[in-house]
Amino acid sequence: MDEEAAKEEHCTDYMNVTHETTCWGCGLRILLSSTSSIFKCGWCGAITNRNQSQRKPDSKWFHRWRCLRDRFFVVVVILFMLIVICAGVWAVYPTVFSISYFCGVFHCSITAILSIITFSSFFLAAFRHAGRSANVEWGRYPIVGQGGLENYTFCLYCRKPKCPRTHHCRSCRTCVFDMDHHCPFIGNCVGAANHRSFIAFLVSIIISCTYVAIMTTYAAYHIWPPLEISMRYNHQHAVTVLKMVVTALARSVLLLPLRGFVLIYLAFASLSVEIGIFVLLWQQLCLIYEGNTYINSLSFENNIDVGRGCHNLLCFFGCPYLAYRILLGSANAIKFQQRLSSKLL
């Protein structure tokens, strides 16, 4: 009995062992049990995760490889857009101007507008900082007020506080506020500062690809050589007719000029890109509708619960208060804005 009591006393003493540590946010000393790995300061609210200290910093070669990859994809995207615009103008507009001069000028104006919008949104999304986190005072008790670093964590890569809904991007080597994901095709993160530009870029790509597909199909129809199908018998098998049509198409393709092959390539390329971009845009709009980001949807951390609904889309695109009242109603619009402002404060 004495041995069992001694063992129980030893276990109790082991569980009650505490050690002293320092909060990185305010510098105050904190007493913790030996089993605690994640703790929150009772004064400033900063969260400390001691398991993060086990992470190894990224090597320089890792960062250089990601930079080269992003630059390669950015160059590919820019070259693809230039090829589609230049090749489309060269292949399509002789047919358009043959209809009438006004029709040619009209479609040239549409091409110029779509090109300017697409390139502008691309450069805003690619070369604008995705979202800088706010600079706050930390590390000293007299400066850091009570709750001043509520739910802040410490970024070991940047060596500074990281506010809620902020993630560190290992490619950009910086913390991004409200980060959605890192997109190699723009060579930048998608965050609070350029998320709208990224969505505008996706929408402009879809509209432009639809326009290119329609115009290239129309021009290819006008320059396609006539199909020569000889129908000797009135009652022929369907397979025989299909073979004759395929043979006639193959012969007509051989008679196509270079402009025709360019039109076929542009039509298939624009449709393929449009399908892929539409899937990405639908995913982004669904996440915005849920009031979430892609990274937070995977980790379920640092979420601000604003509820699902169209109000998230209106808030994301910065719609005026009148749009809230029309779609949500006056009472719901006021409640939503009050709840959102209280969550963000």
PDB file of C-alpha atoms in Angstrom, residues 173-339:
ATOM      1  CA  ARG A 173       8.382  34.493 -48.650  1.00  0.00           C
ATOM      2  CA  THR A 174       5.923  36.801 -46.945  1.00  0.00           C
ATOM      3  CA  CYS A 175       2.746  36.681 -44.857  1.00  0.00           C
ATOM      4  CA  VAL A 176      -0.425  37.350 -46.855  1.00  0.00           C
ATOM      5  CA  PHE A 177      -3.620  38.578 -45.229  1.00  0.00           C
ATOM      6  CA  ASP A 178      -6.764  36.612 -46.151  1.00  0.00           C
ATOM      7  CA  MET A 179      -4.694  34.394 -48.444  1.00  0.00           C
ATOM      8  CA  ASP A 180      -6.656  32.155 -50.808  1.00  0.00           C
ATOM      9  CA  HIS A 181      -3.858  30.318 -52.631  1.00  0.00           C
ATOM     10  CA  HIS A 182      -0.605  30.847 -54.513  1.00  0.00           C
ATOM     11  CA  CYS A 183      -1.216  30.877 -58.258  1.00  0.00           C
ATOM     12  CA  PRO A 184       1.879  30.099 -60.387  1.00  0.00           C
ATOM     13  CA  PHE A 185       0.146  31.406 -63.528  1.00  0.00           C
ATOM     14  CA  ILE A 186       0.214  34.949 -62.142  1.00  0.00           C
ATOM     15  CA  GLY A 187       3.388  34.349 -60.127  1.00  0.00           C
ATOM     16  CA  ASN A 188       1.756  35.761 -57.034  1.00  0.00           C
ATOM     17  CA  CYS A 189      -0.506  34.905 -54.128  1.00  0.00           C
ATOM     18  CA  VAL A 190      -4.226  35.608 -54.241  1.00  0.00           C
ATOM     19  CA  GLY A 191      -5.096  37.570 -51.126  1.00  0.00           C
ATOM     20  CA  ALA A 192      -7.157  40.439 -49.787  1.00  0.00           C
ATOM     21  CA  ALA A 193      -5.514  43.092 -51.986  1.00  0.00           C
ATOM     22  CA  ASN A 194      -5.691  41.375 -55.389  1.00  0.00           C
ATOM     23  CA  HIS A 195      -8.510  38.840 -55.058  1.00  0.00           C
ATOM     24  CA  ARG A 196     -10.948  41.041 -56.979  1.00  0.00           C
ATOM     25  CA  SER A 197      -8.400  41.567 -59.739  1.00  0.00           C
ATOM     26  CA  PHE A 198      -7.893  37.804 -59.958  1.00  0.00           C
ATOM     27  CA  ILE A 199     -11.653  37.202 -60.272  1.00  0.00           C
ATOM     28  CA  ALA A 200     -11.869  39.971 -62.896  1.00  0.00           C
ATOM     29  CA  PHE A 201      -9.036  38.292 -64.807  1.00  0.00           C
ATOM     30  CA  LEU A 202     -10.873  34.955 -64.790  1.00  0.00           C
ATOM     31  CA  VAL A 203     -14.119  36.564 -65.968  1.00  0.00           C
ATOM     32  CA  SER A 204     -12.357  38.486 -68.745  1.00  0.00           C
ATOM     33  CA  ILE A 205     -10.598  35.295 -69.892  1.00  0.00           C
ATOM     34  CA  ILE A 206     -13.929  33.450 -70.144  1.00  0.00           C
ATOM     35  CA  ILE A 207     -15.593  36.281 -72.066  1.00  0.00           C
ATOM     36  CA  SER A 208     -12.589  36.671 -74.378  1.00  0.00           C
ATOM     37  CA  CYS A 209     -12.341  32.929 -75.072  1.00  0.00           C
ATOM     38  CA  THR A 210     -16.060  32.790 -75.860  1.00  0.00           C
ATOM     39  CA  TYR A 211     -15.679  35.690 -78.273  1.00  0.00           C
ATOM     40  CA  VAL A 212     -12.614  34.090 -79.923  1.00  0.00           C
ATOM     41  CA  ALA A 213     -14.392  30.735 -80.315  1.00  0.00           C
ATOM     42  CA  ILE A 214     -17.425  32.366 -81.949  1.00  0.00           C
ATOM     43  CA  MET A 215     -15.399  34.552 -84.318  1.00  0.00           C
ATOM     44  CA  THR A 216     -12.966  31.798 -85.353  1.00  0.00           C
ATOM     45  CA  THR A 217     -15.838  29.368 -86.009  1.00  0.00           C
ATOM     46  CA  TYR A 218     -17.612  32.006 -88.087  1.00  0.00           C
ATOM     47  CA  ALA A 219     -14.492  32.795 -90.125  1.00  0.00           C
ATOM     48  CA  ALA A 220     -13.642  29.103 -90.613  1.00  0.00           C
ATOM     49  CA  TYR A 221     -17.155  28.435 -91.902  1.00  0.00           C
ATOM     50  CA  HIS A 222     -16.740  31.122 -94.575  1.00  0.00           C
ATOM     51  CA  ILE A 223     -13.317  30.001 -95.823  1.00  0.00           C
ATOM     52  CA  TRP A 224     -13.896  26.241 -95.549  1.00  0.00           C
ATOM     53  CA  PRO A 225     -13.752  24.530 -98.973  1.00  0.00           C
ATOM     54  CA  PRO A 226     -17.038  22.998-100.165  1.00  0.00           C
ATOM     55  CA  LEU A 227     -17.616  19.342 -99.317  1.00  0.00           C
ATOM     56  CA  GLU A 228     -17.809  17.065-102.338  1.00  0.00           C
ATOM     57  CA  ILE A 229     -20.065  14.133-101.448  1.00  0.00           C
ATOM     58  CA  SER A 230     -21.309  11.940-104.273  1.00  0.00           C
ATOM     59  CA  MET A 231     -24.676  10.313-103.473  1.00  0.00           C
ATOM     60  CA  ARG A 232     -25.126   7.672-106.199  1.00  0.00           C
ATOM     61  CA  TYR A 233     -27.803   5.648-104.474  1.00  0.00           C
ATOM     62  CA  ASN A 234     -30.800   6.931-102.612  1.00  0.00           C
ATOM     63  CA  HIS A 235     -30.819   4.152 -99.987  1.00  0.00           C
ATOM     64  CA  GLN A 236     -27.341   3.821 -98.491  1.00  0.00           C
ATOM     65  CA  HIS A 237     -26.218   2.479 -95.137  1.00  0.00           C
ATOM     66  CA  ALA A 238     -25.611   5.040 -92.400  1.00  0.00           C
ATOM     67  CA  VAL A 239     -22.032   3.818 -91.918  1.00  0.00           C
ATOM     68  CA  THR A 240     -21.336   4.314 -95.615  1.00  0.00           C
ATOM     69  CA  VAL A 241     -22.702   7.858 -95.504  1.00  0.00           C
ATOM     70  CA  LEU A 242     -20.610   8.614 -92.424  1.00  0.00           C
ATOM     71  CA  LYS A 243     -17.478   7.324 -94.159  1.00  0.00           C
ATOM     72  CA  MET A 244     -18.215   9.517 -97.167  1.00  0.00           C
ATOM     73  CA  VAL A 245     -18.670  12.588 -94.976  1.00  0.00           C
ATOM     74  CA  VAL A 246     -15.421  11.927 -93.083  1.00  0.00           C
ATOM     75  CA  THR A 247     -13.568  11.415 -96.379  1.00  0.00           C
ATOM     76  CA  ALA A 248     -14.965  14.650 -97.764  1.00  0.00           C
ATOM     77  CA  LEU A 249     -13.939  16.525 -94.595  1.00  0.00           C
ATOM     78  CA  ALA A 250     -10.420  15.107 -94.808  1.00  0.00           C
ATOM     79  CA  ARG A 251     -10.108  16.213 -98.422  1.00  0.00           C
ATOM     80  CA  SER A 252     -11.401  19.678 -97.619  1.00  0.00           C
ATOM     81  CA  VAL A 253      -8.924  20.018 -94.730  1.00  0.00           C
ATOM     82  CA  LEU A 254      -6.069  19.333 -97.143  1.00  0.00           C
ATOM     83  CA  LEU A 255      -7.320  22.233 -99.261  1.00  0.00           C
ATOM     84  CA  LEU A 256      -7.450  24.651 -96.319  1.00  0.00           C
ATOM     85  CA  PRO A 257      -5.060  27.615 -96.397  1.00  0.00           C
ATOM     86  CA  LEU A 258      -2.752  28.393 -93.473  1.00  0.00           C
ATOM     87  CA  ARG A 259      -5.355  30.779 -92.099  1.00  0.00           C
ATOM     88  CA  GLY A 260      -7.815  27.898 -91.773  1.00  0.00           C
ATOM     89  CA  PHE A 261      -5.460  25.815 -89.633  1.00  0.00           C
ATOM     90  CA  VAL A 262      -4.851  28.830 -87.386  1.00  0.00           C
ATOM     91  CA  LEU A 263      -8.608  29.261 -86.982  1.00  0.00           C
ATOM     92  CA  ILE A 264      -9.059  25.609 -86.020  1.00  0.00           C
ATOM     93  CA  TYR A 265      -6.278  25.856 -83.427  1.00  0.00           C
ATOM     94  CA  LEU A 266      -7.669  29.055 -81.938  1.00  0.00           C
ATOM     95  CA  ALA A 267     -11.164  27.600 -81.691  1.00  0.00           C
ATOM     96  CA  PHE A 268     -10.084  24.442 -79.848  1.00  0.00           C
ATOM     97  CA  ALA A 269      -7.540  26.256 -77.661  1.00  0.00           C
ATOM     98  CA  SER A 270     -10.031  28.930 -76.583  1.00  0.00           C
ATOM     99  CA  LEU A 271     -12.709  26.343 -75.766  1.00  0.00           C
ATOM    100  CA  SER A 272     -10.257  24.239 -73.720  1.00  0.00           C
ATOM    101  CA  VAL A 273      -9.011  27.243 -71.746  1.00  0.00           C
ATOM    102  CA  GLU A 274     -12.560  28.482 -71.222  1.00  0.00           C
ATOM    103  CA  ILE A 275     -13.675  25.183 -69.667  1.00  0.00           C
ATOM    104  CA  GLY A 276     -10.713  25.062 -67.276  1.00  0.00           C
ATOM    105  CA  ILE A 277     -11.055  28.704 -66.236  1.00  0.00           C
ATOM    106  CA  PHE A 278     -14.814  28.331 -65.747  1.00  0.00           C
ATOM    107  CA  VAL A 279     -14.260  25.464 -63.277  1.00  0.00           C
ATOM    108  CA  LEU A 280     -11.732  27.594 -61.347  1.00  0.00           C
ATOM    109  CA  LEU A 281     -14.059  30.618 -61.348  1.00  0.00           C
ATOM    110  CA  TRP A 282     -16.977  28.504 -60.103  1.00  0.00           C
ATOM    111  CA  GLN A 283     -14.835  27.179 -57.247  1.00  0.00           C
ATOM    112  CA  GLN A 284     -13.773  30.696 -56.296  1.00  0.00           C
ATOM    113  CA  LEU A 285     -17.335  32.037 -56.328  1.00  0.00           C
ATOM    114  CA  CYS A 286     -18.539  29.109 -54.206  1.00  0.00           C
ATOM    115  CA  LEU A 287     -15.850  29.830 -51.598  1.00  0.00           C
ATOM    116  CA  ILE A 288     -16.723  33.526 -51.593  1.00  0.00           C
ATOM    117  CA  TYR A 289     -20.414  32.626 -51.234  1.00  0.00           C
ATOM    118  CA  GLU A 290     -19.521  30.571 -48.154  1.00  0.00           C
ATOM    119  CA  GLY A 291     -17.436  33.458 -46.750  1.00  0.00           C
ATOM    120  CA  ASN A 292     -14.262  31.408 -46.827  1.00  0.00           C
ATOM    121  CA  THR A 293     -10.946  31.020 -48.648  1.00  0.00           C
ATOM    122  CA  TYR A 294      -9.360  27.945 -50.183  1.00  0.00           C
ATOM    123  CA  ILE A 295      -6.644  27.572 -47.539  1.00  0.00           C
ATOM    124  CA  ASN A 296      -9.042  28.117 -44.642  1.00  0.00           C
ATOM    125  CA  SER A 297     -11.457  25.594 -46.139  1.00  0.00           C
ATOM    126  CA  LEU A 298      -8.682  22.999 -45.881  1.00  0.00           C
ATOM    127  CA  SER A 299      -7.479  23.862 -42.381  1.00  0.00           C
ATOM    128  CA  PHE A 300     -10.699  25.217 -40.811  1.00  0.00           C
ATOM    129  CA  GLU A 301      -8.584  27.704 -38.852  1.00  0.00           C
ATOM    130  CA  ASN A 302      -8.860  31.460 -38.478  1.00  0.00           C
ATOM    131  CA  ASN A 303     -12.350  31.516 -39.968  1.00  0.00           C
ATOM    132  CA  ILE A 304     -14.709  34.425 -39.429  1.00  0.00           C
ATOM    133  CA  ASP A 305     -18.210  33.010 -39.424  1.00  0.00           C
ATOM    134  CA  VAL A 306     -20.284  35.413 -41.512  1.00  0.00           C
ATOM    135  CA  GLY A 307     -22.670  32.732 -42.782  1.00  0.00           C
ATOM    136  CA  ARG A 308     -23.377  31.568 -46.286  1.00  0.00           C
ATOM    137  CA  GLY A 309     -25.321  33.719 -48.688  1.00  0.00           C
ATOM    138  CA  CYS A 310     -25.291  36.335 -51.414  1.00  0.00           C
ATOM    139  CA  HIS A 311     -24.282  38.977 -48.872  1.00  0.00           C
ATOM    140  CA  ASN A 312     -20.732  37.572 -49.002  1.00  0.00           C
ATOM    141  CA  LEU A 313     -20.602  38.126 -52.765  1.00  0.00           C
ATOM    142  CA  LEU A 314     -21.946  41.665 -52.366  1.00  0.00           C
ATOM    143  CA  CYS A 315     -19.374  42.404 -49.657  1.00  0.00           C
ATOM    144  CA  PHE A 316     -16.528  40.909 -51.703  1.00  0.00           C
ATOM    145  CA  PHE A 317     -17.270  42.972 -54.802  1.00  0.00           C
ATOM    146  CA  GLY A 318     -17.871  46.132 -52.750  1.00  0.00           C
ATOM    147  CA  CYS A 319     -21.470  46.636 -53.833  1.00  0.00           C
ATOM    148  CA  PRO A 320     -23.268  49.724 -52.488  1.00  0.00           C
ATOM    149  CA  TYR A 321     -25.735  49.556 -49.627  1.00  0.00           C
ATOM    150  CA  LEU A 322     -28.638  49.840 -52.099  1.00  0.00           C
ATOM    151  CA  ALA A 323     -27.756  46.430 -53.527  1.00  0.00           C
ATOM    152  CA  TYR A 324     -27.887  44.948 -50.014  1.00  0.00           C
ATOM    153  CA  ARG A 325     -31.354  46.384 -49.454  1.00  0.00           C
ATOM    154  CA  ILE A 326     -32.658  45.127 -52.811  1.00  0.00           C
ATOM    155  CA  LEU A 327     -31.350  41.564 -52.476  1.00  0.00           C
ATOM    156  CA  LEU A 328     -31.411  41.059 -48.705  1.00  0.00           C
ATOM    157  CA  GLY A 329     -34.029  43.475 -47.476  1.00  0.00           C
ATOM    158  CA  SER A 330     -33.539  46.497 -45.261  1.00  0.00           C
ATOM    159  CA  ALA A 331     -33.539  44.652 -41.910  1.00  0.00           C
ATOM    160  CA  ASN A 332     -31.255  41.840 -43.044  1.00  0.00           C
ATOM    161  CA  ALA A 333     -28.818  44.291 -44.638  1.00  0.00           C
ATOM    162  CA  ILE A 334     -28.471  46.272 -41.402  1.00  0.00           C
ATOM    163  CA  LYS A 335     -28.020  43.092 -39.331  1.00  0.00           C
ATOM    164  CA  PHE A 336     -25.396  41.722 -41.702  1.00  0.00           C
ATOM    165  CA  GLN A 337     -23.318  44.912 -41.740  1.00  0.00           C
ATOM    166  CA  GLN A 338     -23.456  45.182 -37.944  1.00  0.00           C
ATOM    167  CA  ARG A 339     -22.435  41.536 -37.524  1.00  0.00           C
TER     168      ARG A 339
END
